[in-house]
Short mmCIF file of C-alpha atoms and ligand atoms in Angstrom, two decimals:
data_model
loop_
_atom_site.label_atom_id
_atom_site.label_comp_id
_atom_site.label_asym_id
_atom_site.label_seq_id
_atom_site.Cartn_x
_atom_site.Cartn_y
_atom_site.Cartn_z
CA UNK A 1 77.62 128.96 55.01
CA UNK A 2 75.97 128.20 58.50
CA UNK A 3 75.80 124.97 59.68
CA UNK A 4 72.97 123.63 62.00
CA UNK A 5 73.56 123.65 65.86
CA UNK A 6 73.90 120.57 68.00
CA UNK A 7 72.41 119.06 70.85
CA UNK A 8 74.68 116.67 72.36
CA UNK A 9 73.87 113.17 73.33
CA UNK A 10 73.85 111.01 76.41
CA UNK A 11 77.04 109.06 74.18
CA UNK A 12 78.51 112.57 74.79
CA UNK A 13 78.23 113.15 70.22
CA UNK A 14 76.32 116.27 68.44
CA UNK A 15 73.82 115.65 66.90
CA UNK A 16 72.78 118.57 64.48
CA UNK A 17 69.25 119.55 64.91
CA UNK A 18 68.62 119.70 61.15
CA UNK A 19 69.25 117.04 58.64
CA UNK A 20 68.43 115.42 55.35
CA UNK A 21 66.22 112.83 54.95
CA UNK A 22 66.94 110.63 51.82
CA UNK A 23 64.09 108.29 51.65
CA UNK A 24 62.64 107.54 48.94
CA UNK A 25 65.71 108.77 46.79
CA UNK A 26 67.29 105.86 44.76
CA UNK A 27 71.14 105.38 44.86
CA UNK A 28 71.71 107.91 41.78
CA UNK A 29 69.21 110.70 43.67
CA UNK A 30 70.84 109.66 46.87
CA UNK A 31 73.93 110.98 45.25
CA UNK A 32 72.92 113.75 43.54
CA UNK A 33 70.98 115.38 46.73
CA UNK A 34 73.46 114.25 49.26
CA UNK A 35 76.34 116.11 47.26
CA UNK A 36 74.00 119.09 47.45
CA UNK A 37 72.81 119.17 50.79
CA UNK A 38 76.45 119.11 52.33
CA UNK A 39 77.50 121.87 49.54
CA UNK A 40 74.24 123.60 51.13
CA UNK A 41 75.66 123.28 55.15
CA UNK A 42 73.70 120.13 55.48
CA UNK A 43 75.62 117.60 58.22
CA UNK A 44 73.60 115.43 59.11
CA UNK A 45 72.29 112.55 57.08
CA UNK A 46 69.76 109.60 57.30
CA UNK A 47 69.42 106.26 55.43
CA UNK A 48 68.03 103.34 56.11
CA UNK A 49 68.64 99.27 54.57
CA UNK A 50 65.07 99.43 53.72
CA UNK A 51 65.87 102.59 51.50
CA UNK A 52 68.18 100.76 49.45
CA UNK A 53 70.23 104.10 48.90
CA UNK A 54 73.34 103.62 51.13
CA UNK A 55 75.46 103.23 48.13
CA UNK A 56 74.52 106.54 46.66
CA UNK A 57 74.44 107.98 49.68
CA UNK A 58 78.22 107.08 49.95
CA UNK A 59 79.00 108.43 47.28
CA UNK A 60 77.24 111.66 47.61
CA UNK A 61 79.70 112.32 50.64
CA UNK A 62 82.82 111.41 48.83
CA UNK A 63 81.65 113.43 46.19
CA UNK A 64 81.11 116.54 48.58
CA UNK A 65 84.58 116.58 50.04
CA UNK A 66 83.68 116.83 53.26
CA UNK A 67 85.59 115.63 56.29
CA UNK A 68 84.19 112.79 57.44
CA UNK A 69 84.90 113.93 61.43
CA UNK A 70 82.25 116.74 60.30
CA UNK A 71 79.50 114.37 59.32
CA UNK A 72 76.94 112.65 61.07
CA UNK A 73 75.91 109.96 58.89
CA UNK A 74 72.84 107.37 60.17
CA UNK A 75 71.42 104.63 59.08
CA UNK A 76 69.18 101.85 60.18
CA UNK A 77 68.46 98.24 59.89
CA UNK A 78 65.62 95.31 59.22
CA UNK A 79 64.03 92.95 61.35
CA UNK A 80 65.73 89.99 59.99
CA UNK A 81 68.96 91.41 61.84
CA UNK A 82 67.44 91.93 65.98
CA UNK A 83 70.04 89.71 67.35
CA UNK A 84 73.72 90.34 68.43
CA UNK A 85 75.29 88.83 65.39
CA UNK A 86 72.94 90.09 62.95
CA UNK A 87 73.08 93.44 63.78
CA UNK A 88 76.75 93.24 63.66
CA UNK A 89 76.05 91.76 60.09
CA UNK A 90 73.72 94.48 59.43
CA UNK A 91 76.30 96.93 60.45
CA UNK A 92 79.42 95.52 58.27
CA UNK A 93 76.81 95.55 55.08
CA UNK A 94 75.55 99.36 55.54
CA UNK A 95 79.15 100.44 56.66
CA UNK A 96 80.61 98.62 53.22
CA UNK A 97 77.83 100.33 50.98
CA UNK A 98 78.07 103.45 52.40
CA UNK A 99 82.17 103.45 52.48
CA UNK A 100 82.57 104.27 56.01
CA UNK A 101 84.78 102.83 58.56
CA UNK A 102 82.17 104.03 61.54
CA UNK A 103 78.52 105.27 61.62
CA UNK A 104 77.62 107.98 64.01
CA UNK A 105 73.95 106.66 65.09
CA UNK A 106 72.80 103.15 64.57
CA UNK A 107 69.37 102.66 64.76
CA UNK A 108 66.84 99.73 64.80
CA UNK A 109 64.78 100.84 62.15
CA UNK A 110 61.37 99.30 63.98
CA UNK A 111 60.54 97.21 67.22
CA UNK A 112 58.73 94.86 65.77
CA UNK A 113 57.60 93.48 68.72
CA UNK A 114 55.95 90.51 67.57
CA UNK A 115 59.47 89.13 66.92
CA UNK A 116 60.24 89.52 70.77
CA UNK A 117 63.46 90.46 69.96
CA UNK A 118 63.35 94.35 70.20
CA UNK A 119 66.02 94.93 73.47
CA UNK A 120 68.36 92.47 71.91
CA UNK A 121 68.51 94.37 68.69
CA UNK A 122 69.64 97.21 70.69
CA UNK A 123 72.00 95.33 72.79
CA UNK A 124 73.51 94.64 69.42
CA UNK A 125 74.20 98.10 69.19
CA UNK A 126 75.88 98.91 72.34
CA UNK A 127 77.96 96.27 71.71
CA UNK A 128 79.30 97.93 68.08
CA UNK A 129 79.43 101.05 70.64
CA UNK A 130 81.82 99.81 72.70
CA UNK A 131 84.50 98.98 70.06
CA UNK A 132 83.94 102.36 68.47
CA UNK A 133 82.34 101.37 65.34
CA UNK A 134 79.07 103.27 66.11
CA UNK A 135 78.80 106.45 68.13
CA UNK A 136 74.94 106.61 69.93
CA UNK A 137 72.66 103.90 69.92
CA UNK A 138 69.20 104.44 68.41
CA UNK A 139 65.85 103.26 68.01
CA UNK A 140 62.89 104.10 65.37
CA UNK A 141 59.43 103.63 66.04
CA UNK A 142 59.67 102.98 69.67
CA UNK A 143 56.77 103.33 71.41
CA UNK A 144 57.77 103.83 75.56
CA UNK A 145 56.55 100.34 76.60
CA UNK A 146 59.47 99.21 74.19
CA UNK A 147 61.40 101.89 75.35
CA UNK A 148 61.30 100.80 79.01
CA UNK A 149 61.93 97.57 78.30
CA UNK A 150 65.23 98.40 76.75
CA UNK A 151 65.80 100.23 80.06
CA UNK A 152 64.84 97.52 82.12
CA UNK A 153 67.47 95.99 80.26
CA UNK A 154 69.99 98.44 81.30
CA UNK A 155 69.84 100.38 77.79
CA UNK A 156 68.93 104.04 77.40
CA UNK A 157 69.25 104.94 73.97
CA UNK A 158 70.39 108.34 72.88
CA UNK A 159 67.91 108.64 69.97
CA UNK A 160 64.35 107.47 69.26
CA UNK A 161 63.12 108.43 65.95
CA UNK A 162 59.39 108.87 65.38
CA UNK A 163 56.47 109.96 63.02
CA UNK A 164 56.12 114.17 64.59
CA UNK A 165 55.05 116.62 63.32
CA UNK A 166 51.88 119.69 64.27
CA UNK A 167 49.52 117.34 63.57
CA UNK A 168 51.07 114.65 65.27
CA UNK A 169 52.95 116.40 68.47
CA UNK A 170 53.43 112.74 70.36
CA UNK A 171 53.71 114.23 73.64
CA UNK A 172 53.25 111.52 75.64
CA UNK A 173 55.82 110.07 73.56
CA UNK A 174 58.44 113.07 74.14
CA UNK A 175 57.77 113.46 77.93
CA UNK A 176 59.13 110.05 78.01
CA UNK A 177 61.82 110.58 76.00
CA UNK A 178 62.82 114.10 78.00
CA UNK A 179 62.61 112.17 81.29
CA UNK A 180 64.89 109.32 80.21
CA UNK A 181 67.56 112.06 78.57
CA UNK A 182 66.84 110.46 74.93
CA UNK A 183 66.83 113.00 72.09
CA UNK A 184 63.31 112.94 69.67
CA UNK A 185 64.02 113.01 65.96
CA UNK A 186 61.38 113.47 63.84
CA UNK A 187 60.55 111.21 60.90
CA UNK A 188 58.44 113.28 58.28
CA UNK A 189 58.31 116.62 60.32
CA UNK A 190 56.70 118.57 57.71
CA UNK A 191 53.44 115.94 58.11
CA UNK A 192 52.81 113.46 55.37
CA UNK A 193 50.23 114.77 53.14
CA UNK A 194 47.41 116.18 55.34
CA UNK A 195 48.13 119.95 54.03
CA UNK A 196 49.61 121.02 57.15
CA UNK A 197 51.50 123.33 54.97
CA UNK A 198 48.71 125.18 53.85
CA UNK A 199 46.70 125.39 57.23
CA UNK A 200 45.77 129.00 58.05
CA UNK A 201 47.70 129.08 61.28
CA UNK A 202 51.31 128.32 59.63
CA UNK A 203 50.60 130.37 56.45
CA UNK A 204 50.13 133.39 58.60
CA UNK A 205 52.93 132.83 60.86
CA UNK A 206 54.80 132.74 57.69
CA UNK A 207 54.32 135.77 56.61
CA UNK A 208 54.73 137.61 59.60
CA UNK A 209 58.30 136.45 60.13
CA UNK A 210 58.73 136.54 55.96
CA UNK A 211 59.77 132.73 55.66
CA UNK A 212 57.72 130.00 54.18
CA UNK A 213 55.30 127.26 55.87
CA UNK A 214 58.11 124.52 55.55
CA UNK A 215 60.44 126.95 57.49
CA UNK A 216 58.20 127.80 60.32
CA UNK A 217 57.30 124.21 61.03
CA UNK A 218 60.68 123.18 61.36
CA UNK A 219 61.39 126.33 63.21
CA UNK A 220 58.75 124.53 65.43
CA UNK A 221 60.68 121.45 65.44
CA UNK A 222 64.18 122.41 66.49
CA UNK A 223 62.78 125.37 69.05
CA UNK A 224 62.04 122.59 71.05
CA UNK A 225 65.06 120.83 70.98
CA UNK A 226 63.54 118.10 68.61
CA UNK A 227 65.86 117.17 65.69
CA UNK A 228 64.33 117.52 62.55
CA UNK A 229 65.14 115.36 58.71
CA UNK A 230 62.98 116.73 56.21
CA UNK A 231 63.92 115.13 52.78
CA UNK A 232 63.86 117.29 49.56
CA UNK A 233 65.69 116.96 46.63
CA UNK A 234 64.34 120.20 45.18
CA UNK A 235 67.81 122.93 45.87
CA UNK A 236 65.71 125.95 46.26
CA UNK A 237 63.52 124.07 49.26
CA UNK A 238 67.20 122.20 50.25
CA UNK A 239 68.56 125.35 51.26
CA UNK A 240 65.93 126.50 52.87
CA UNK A 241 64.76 123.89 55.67
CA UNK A 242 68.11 124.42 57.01
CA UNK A 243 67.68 128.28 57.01
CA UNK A 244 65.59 128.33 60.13
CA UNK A 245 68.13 129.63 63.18
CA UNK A 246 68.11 132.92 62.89
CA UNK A 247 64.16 133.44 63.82
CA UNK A 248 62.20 132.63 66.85
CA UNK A 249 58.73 131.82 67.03
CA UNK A 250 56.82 132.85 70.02
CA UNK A 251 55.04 131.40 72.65
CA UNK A 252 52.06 132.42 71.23
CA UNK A 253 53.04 131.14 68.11
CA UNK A 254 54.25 128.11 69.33
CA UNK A 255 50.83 127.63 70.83
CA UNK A 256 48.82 128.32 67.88
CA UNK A 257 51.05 125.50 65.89
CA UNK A 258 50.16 122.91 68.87
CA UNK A 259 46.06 123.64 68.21
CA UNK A 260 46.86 121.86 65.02
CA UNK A 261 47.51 119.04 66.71
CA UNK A 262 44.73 116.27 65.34
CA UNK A 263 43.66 113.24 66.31
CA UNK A 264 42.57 112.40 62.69
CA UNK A 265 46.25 112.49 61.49
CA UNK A 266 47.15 108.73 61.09
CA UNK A 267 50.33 107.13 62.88
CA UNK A 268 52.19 104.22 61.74
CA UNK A 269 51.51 101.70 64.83
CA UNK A 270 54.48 99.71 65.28
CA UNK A 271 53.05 97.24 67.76
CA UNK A 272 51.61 96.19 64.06
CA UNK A 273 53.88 97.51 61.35
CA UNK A 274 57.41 96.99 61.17
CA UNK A 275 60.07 95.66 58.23
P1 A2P B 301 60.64 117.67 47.45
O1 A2P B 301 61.76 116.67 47.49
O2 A2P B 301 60.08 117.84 46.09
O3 A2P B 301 61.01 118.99 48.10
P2 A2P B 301 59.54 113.39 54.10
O4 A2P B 301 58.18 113.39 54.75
O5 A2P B 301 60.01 112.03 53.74
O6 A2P B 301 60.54 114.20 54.87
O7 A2P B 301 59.35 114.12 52.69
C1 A2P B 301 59.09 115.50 52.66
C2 A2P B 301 58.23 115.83 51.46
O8 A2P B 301 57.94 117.23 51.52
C3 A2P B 301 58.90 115.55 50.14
O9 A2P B 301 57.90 115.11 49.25
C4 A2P B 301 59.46 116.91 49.72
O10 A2P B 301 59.42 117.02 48.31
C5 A2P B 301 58.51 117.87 50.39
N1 A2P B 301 59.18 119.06 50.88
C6 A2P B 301 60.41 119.16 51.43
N2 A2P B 301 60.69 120.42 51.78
C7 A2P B 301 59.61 121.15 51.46
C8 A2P B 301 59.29 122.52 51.57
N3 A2P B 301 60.17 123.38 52.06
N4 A2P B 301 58.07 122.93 51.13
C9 A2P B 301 57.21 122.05 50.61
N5 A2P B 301 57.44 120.74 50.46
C10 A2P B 301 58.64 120.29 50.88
#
């Protein structure tokens, strides 16, 4: 069984470039595909609070028998909690549903900058981070004006989390990210219904290197050191998003996957969205 590689983090943890997304999986499905996807190789996995799946979740990972030093289990909190104390709240609930003592990457699950109260939320973090109840510090949704705030603040996180995909490359977003030494992950990398699957470009890539669309595009992903959390629940597609290291697209390739790139693809604005 081969696992996904790592890149490691400015908190000095792995983070595997593949993962399982588990959203919108209720606590039973949460279960059922989390027991599956670390059967499969899968090591890294994402919840959220607002997913309301961290119990199942749990329990998928008991059920697996996996160590827990070889997981890297995430999760992420509301906008109710920005504050020092209510993150730490926010932290003790997830940690009790989930059944762990520790959780590898905190993350604030959006700015919500209308609440003002964006860097705090992430101070909140640090702090768990410095008693060793949470292993890198995270942020979802971040645009780089929040971003440099936080680092005005003293804060680089070692994760953002964002909506990527072809479609939706976010480059100004990543430069950012690559110059401040924080890793991208990629919230719905396979796009979110606009049939990127099925464009011309991927289909034929596809076939060339005898994989399928979903494959290529996260090839796409994790080539360029972006970590990738496609969710699935289906086994045969399971297994393979996380059989994509043993291919390389080219240049070329890579090239004809970023003329896909289209301003028409919608992005969630968190300046006004947020929970
Ligand atoms: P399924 O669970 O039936 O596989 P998200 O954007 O939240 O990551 O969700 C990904 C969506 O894409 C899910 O609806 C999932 O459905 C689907 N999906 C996941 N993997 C593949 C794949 N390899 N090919 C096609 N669709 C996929």
């Amino acid at each position: 069984m081969a696992l996904a590689p790592t890149v490691q983090l400015r908190s000095g943890a792995h983070l595997p470039l593949l993962g399982l997304g588990t959203w919108p999986l209720d606590d039973t499905e949460a279960a059922d595909t989390v027991a599956l996807a670390l059967e499969t190789g899968y090591r890294l996995i994402d919840t959220a609070e607002n997913y309301r799946n961290e119990r199942g979740v749990g329990e998928g990972i008991r059920r697996s028998g996996v160590p827990r030093e070889e997981l890297f289990v995430t999760t992420k909190f509301n906008r109710e909690h920005h504050g020092r104390e209510g993150v730490r709240r926010a932290f003790e609930t997830s940690a009790g549903l989930l059944g762990l003592e520790y959780i590898d990457l905190l993350l604030v699950h959006w700015p919500n900058p209308d609440q003002g109260r964006h860097v705090e939320a992430v101070e909140g973090i640090a702090a768990l981070m410095e008693e060793g109840l949470v292993g890198a510090v995270g942020t979802s949704n971040y645009k780089p004006a929040h971003l440099q705030q936080v680092i005005d603040a003293g804060i680089v996180p070692d994760v953002n989390q964002i909506q990527l995909d072809p479609q939706r490359p976010r480059i100004v977003e990543r430069a950012f990210h690559n110059e401040h030494g924080i890793v991208t992950q990629a919230w719905s990398p396979l796009g979110k219904g606009s049939g990127l699957l099925d464009e011309p470009a991927v289909v034929a890539i596809a076939e060339a290197h005898d994989r399928t669309p979903a494959q290529v595009v996260l090839r796409w992903h994790v080539q360029q050191g972006m970590v990738a959390i496609p969710k699935s629940s289906n086994p045969e597609r399971l297994a393979r998003n996380l059989d994509i290291f043993d291919f390389e697209l080219s240049g070329a390739e890579l090239a004809a996957i970023y003329l896909l790139d289209s301003s028409r693809a919608d992005i969630v604005d968190s300046d006004e969205f947020g929970h």
